[in-house]
mmCIF file of C-alpha atoms in Angstrom:
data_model
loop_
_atom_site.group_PDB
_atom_site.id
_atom_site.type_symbol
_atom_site.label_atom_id
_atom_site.label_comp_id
_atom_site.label_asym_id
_atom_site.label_seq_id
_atom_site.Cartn_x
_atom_site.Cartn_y
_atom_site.Cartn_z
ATOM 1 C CA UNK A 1 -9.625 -24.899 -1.161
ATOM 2 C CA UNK A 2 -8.829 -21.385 -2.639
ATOM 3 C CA UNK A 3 -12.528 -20.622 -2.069
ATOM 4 C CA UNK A 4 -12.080 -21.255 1.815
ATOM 5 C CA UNK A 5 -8.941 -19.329 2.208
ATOM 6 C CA UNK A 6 -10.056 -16.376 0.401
ATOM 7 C CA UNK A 7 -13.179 -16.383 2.580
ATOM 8 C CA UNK A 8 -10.897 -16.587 5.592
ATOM 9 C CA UNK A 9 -9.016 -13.578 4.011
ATOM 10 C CA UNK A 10 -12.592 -11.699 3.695
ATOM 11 C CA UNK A 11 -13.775 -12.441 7.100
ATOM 12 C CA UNK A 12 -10.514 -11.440 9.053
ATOM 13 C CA UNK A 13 -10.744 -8.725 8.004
ATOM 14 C CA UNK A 14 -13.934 -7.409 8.512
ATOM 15 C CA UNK A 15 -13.420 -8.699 12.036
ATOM 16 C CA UNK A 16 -9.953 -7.704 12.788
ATOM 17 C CA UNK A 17 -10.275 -4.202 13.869
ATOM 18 C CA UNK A 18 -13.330 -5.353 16.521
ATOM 19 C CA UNK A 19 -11.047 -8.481 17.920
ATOM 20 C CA UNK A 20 -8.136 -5.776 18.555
ATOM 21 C CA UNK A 21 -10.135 -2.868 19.922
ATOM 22 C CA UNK A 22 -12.256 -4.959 22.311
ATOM 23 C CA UNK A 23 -8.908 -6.203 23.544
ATOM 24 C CA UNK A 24 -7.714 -3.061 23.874
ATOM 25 C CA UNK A 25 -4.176 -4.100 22.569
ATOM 26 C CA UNK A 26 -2.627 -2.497 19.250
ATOM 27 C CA UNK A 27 -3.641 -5.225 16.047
ATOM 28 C CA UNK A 28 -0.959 -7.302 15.504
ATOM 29 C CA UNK A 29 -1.320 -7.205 12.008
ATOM 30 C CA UNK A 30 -3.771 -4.294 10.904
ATOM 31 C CA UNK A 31 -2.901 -3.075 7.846
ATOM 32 C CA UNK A 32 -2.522 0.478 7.797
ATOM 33 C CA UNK A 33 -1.121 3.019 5.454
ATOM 34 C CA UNK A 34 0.564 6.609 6.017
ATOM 35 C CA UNK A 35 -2.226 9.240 5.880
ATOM 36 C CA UNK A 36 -2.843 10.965 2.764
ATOM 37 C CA UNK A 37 -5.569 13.943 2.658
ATOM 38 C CA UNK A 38 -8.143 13.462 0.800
ATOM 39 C CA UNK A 39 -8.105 15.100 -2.771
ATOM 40 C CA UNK A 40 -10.119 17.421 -4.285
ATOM 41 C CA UNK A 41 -13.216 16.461 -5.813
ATOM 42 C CA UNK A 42 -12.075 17.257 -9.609
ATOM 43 C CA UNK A 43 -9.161 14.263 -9.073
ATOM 44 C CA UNK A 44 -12.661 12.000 -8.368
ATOM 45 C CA UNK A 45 -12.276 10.364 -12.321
ATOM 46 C CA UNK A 46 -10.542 6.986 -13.406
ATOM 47 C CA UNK A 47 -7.458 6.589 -14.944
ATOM 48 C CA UNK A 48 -6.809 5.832 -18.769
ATOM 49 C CA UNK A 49 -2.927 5.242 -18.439
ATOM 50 C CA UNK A 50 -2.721 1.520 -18.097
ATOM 51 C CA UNK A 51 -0.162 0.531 -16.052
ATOM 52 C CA UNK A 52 1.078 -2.680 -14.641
ATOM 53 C CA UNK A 53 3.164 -2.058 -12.057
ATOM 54 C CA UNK A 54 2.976 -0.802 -8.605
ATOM 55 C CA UNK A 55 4.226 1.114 -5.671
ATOM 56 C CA UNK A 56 2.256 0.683 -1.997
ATOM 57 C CA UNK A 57 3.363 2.727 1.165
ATOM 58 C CA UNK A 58 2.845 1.369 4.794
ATOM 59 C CA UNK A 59 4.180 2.257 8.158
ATOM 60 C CA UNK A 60 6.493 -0.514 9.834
ATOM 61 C CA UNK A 61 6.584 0.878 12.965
ATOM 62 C CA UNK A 62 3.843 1.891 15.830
ATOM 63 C CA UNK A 63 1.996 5.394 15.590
ATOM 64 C CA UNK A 64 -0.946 5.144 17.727
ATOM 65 C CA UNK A 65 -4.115 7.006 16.078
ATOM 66 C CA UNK A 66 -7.657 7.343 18.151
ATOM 67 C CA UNK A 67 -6.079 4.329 19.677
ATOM 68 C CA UNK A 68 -5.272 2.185 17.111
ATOM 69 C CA UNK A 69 -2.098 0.761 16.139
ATOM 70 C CA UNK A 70 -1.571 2.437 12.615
ATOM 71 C CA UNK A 71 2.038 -0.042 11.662
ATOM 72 C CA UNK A 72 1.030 -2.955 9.135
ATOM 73 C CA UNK A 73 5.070 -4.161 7.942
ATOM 74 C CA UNK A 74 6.435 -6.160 4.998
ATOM 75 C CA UNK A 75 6.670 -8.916 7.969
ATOM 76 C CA UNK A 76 3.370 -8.390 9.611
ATOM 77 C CA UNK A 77 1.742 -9.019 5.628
ATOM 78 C CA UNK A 78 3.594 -12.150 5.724
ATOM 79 C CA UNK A 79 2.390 -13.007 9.526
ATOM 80 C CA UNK A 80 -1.527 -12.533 7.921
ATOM 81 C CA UNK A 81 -3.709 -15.899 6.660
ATOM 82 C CA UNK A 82 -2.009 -17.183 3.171
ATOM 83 C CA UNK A 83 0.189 -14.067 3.751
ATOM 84 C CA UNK A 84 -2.453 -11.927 2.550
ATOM 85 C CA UNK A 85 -4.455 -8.943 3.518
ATOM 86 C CA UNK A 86 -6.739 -6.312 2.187
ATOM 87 C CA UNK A 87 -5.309 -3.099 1.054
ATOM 88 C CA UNK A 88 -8.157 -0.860 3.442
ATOM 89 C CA UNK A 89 -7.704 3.064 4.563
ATOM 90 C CA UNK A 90 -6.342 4.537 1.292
ATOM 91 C CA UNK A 91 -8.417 8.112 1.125
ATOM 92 C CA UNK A 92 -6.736 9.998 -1.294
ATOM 93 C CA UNK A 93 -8.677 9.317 -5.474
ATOM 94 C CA UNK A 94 -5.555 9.731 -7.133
ATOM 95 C CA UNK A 95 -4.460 6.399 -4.660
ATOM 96 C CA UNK A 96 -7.640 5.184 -4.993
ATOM 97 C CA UNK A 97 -8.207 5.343 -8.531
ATOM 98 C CA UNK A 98 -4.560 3.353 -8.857
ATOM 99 C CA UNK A 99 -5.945 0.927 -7.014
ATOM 100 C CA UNK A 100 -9.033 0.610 -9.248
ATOM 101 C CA UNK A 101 -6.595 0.051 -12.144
ATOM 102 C CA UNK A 102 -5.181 -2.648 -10.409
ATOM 103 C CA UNK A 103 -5.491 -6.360 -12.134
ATOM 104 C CA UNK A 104 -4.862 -9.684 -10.258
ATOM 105 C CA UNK A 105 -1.503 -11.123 -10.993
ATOM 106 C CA UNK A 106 0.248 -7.456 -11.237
ATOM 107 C CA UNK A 107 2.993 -6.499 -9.190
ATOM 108 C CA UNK A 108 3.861 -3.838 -6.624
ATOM 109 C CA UNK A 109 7.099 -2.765 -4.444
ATOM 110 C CA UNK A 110 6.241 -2.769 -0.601
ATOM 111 C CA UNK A 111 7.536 0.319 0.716
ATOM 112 C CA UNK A 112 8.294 1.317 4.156
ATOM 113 C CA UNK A 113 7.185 4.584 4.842
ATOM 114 C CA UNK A 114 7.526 7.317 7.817
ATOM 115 C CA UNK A 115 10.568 5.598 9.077
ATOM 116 C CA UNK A 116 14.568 6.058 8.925
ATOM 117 C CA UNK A 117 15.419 5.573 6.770
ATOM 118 C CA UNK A 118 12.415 4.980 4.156
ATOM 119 C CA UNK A 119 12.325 2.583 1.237
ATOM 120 C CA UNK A 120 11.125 -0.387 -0.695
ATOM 121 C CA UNK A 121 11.360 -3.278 1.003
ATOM 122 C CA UNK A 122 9.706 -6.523 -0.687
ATOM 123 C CA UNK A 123 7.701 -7.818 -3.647
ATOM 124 C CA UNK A 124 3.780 -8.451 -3.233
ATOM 125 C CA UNK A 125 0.812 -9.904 -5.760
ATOM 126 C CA UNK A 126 -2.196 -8.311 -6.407
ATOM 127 C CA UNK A 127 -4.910 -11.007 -5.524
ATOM 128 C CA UNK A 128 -8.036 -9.023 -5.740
ATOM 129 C CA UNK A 129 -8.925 -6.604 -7.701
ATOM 130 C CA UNK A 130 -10.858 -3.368 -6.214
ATOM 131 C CA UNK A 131 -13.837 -4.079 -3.880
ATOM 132 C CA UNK A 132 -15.770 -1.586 -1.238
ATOM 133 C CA UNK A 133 -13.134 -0.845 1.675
ATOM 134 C CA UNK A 134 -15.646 -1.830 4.938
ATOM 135 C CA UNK A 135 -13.463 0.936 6.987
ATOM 136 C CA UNK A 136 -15.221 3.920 5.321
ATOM 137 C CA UNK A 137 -18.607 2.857 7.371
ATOM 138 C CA UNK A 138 -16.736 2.149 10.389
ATOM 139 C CA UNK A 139 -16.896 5.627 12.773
ATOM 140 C CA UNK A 140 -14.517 3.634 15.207
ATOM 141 C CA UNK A 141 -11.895 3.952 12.455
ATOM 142 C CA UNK A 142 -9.426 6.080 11.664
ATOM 143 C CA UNK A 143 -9.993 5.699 8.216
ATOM 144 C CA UNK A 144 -13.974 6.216 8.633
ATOM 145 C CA UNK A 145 -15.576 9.255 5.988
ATOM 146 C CA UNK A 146 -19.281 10.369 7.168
ATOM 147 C CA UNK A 147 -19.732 11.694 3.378
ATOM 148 C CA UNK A 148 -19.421 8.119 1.953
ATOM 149 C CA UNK A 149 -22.946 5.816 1.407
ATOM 150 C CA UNK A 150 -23.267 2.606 1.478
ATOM 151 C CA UNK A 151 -25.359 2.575 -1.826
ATOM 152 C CA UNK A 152 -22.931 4.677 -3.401
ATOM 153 C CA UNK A 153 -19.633 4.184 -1.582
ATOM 154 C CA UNK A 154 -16.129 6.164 -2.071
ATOM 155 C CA UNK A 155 -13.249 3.856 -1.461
ATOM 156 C CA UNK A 156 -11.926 0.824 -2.664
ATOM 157 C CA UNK A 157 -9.702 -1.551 -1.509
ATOM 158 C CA UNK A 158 -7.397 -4.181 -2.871
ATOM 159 C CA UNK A 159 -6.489 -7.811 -1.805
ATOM 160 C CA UNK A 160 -2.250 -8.299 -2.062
ATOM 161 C CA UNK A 161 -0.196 -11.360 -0.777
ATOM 162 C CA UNK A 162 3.551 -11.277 0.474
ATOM 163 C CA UNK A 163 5.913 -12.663 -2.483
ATOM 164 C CA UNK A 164 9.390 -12.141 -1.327
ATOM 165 C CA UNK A 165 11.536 -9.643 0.077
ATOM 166 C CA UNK A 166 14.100 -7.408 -2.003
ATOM 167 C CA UNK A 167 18.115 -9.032 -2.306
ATOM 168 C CA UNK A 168 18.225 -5.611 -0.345
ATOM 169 C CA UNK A 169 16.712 -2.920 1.402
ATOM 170 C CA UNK A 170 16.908 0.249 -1.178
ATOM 171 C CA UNK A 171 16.542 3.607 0.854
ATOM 172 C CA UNK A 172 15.036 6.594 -0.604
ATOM 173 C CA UNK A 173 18.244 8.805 -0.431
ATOM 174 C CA UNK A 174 19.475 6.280 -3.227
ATOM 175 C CA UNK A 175 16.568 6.264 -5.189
ATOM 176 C CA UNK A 176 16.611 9.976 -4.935
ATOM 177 C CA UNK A 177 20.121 10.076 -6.286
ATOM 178 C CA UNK A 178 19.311 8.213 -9.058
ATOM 179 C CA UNK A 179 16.364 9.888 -9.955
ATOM 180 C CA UNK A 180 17.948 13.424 -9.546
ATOM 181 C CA UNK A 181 20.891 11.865 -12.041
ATOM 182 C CA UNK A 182 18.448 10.651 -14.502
ATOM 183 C CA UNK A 183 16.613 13.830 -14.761
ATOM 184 C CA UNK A 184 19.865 14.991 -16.533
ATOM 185 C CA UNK A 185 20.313 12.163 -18.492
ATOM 186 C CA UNK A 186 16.984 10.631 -19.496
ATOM 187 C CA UNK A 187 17.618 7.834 -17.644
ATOM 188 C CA UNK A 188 14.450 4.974 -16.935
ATOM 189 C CA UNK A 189 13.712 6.660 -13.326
ATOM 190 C CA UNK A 190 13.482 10.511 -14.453
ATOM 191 C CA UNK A 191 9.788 10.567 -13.673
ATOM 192 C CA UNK A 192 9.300 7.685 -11.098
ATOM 193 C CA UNK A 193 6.264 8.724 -8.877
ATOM 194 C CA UNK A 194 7.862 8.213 -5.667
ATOM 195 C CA UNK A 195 9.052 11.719 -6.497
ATOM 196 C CA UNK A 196 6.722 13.423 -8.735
ATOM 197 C CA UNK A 197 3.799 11.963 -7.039
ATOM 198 C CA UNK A 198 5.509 11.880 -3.944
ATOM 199 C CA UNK A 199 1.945 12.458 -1.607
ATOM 200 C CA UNK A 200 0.612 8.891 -3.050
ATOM 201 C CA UNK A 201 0.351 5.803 -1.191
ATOM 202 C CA UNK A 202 -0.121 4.028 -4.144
ATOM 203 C CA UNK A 203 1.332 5.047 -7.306
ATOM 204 C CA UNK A 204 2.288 3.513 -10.726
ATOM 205 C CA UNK A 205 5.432 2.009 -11.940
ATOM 206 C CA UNK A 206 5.986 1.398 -15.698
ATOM 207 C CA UNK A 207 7.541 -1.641 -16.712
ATOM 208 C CA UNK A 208 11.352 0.557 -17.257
ATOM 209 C CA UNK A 209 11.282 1.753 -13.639
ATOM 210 C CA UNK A 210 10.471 -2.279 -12.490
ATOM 211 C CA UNK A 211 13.008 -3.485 -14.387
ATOM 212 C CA UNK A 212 15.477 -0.751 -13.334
ATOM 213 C CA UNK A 213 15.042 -0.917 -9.457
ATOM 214 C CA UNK A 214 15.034 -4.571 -9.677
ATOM 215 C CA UNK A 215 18.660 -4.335 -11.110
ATOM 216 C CA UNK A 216 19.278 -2.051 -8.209
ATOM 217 C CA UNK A 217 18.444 -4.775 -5.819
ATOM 218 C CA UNK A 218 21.188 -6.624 -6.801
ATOM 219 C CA UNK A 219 23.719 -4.041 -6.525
ATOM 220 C CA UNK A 220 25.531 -2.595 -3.087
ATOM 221 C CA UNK A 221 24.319 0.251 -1.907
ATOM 222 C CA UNK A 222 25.840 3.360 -3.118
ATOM 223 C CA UNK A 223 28.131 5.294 -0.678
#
């Protein structure tokens, strides 16, 4: 049974970006990510720090890009088959190399990105660890790159499944605030990667800064 859905999971989504331009209608559910540049070469290595924790950025709302529908939501992961979907597009190593690190049965925040106001919005698994993103071969893509081989590609991508949405939505002015205040006091968010890292669509989140935010959730929001 887990077999079948996971090829389901596989097959949509090699196919979902034909189904949707064909139709010439923006994907319903097409996962996509803001836009990071790509880094320079020297950032091309794998990381040592071992991390278990996560932090992955999408757009929730519509920003058309050589006509495709960039917006993939916390609601439109939980609209996908088993409430899954790859992780495709990320073109940045630093991201990438994250994503490498990943191992099934981790954690990351869903964060809502390029919208007002932005912030973490949900809970997801990691299902799959790092396999070949199929978008980097794709020159109807936004997310295709001429300089990657097949027999040697670039990018990797990451399976993750909708858990559960935060008690709240916590904005990034908050966050901010804390951070800012624990800079001072050496406080568990002092280096959280949302702001030190802030470029990333996928960045690290030691097991403090988890355990910190998810108090957070469970707090009202600070005036």
């Amino acid at each position: 049974m887990m077999e079948g859905v996971a090829m389901a999971i596989v097959y949509n989504c090699l196919i979902h970006f034909y189904k949707r331009l064909l139709s010439r209608m923006p994907p319903k559910a097409r996962k996509r990510k803001a836009l990071e540049q790509v880094a320079a070469p020297s950032e091309n290595v794998a990381t040592t720090t071992e991390n278990t924790h996560w932090l992955i950025k999408s757009e929730p709302e519509t920003r058309m890009e050589n006509g495709i529908d960039m917006r993939f939501s916390f609601d439109d992961l939980k609209a996908e088959t088993d409430s899954t979907a790859c992780w495709d597009g990320v073109r940045n190593y630093s991201a990438r190399n994250n994503m490498r690190a990943m191992k099934v049965g981790q954690q990351a925040f869903f964060y809502h990105s390029n919208t007002k106001p932005p912030g973490i919005t949900g809970i997801v698994d990691i299902v799959k660890e790092a396999y070949v993103d199929h978008t980097q071969f794709d020159r109807k893509d936004p997310h295709f790159d001429a300089a990657s081989k097949k027999d040697n590609p670039k990018w990797s991508m990451v399976d993750v499944k909708y858990v559960r949405p935060t008690n709240r939505y916590i904005p990034l002015d908050e966050l901010k605030r804390v951070h800012l205040a624990h800079k001072g006091s050496g406080g568990p968010l002092a280096g959280l990667s949302l702001f030190t890292k802030a470029r990333l669509s996928v960045m690290p989140i030691s097991q403090e800064e988890w355990d910190f935010i998810l108090d957070m959730e469970k707090q009202e929001k600070e005036n």
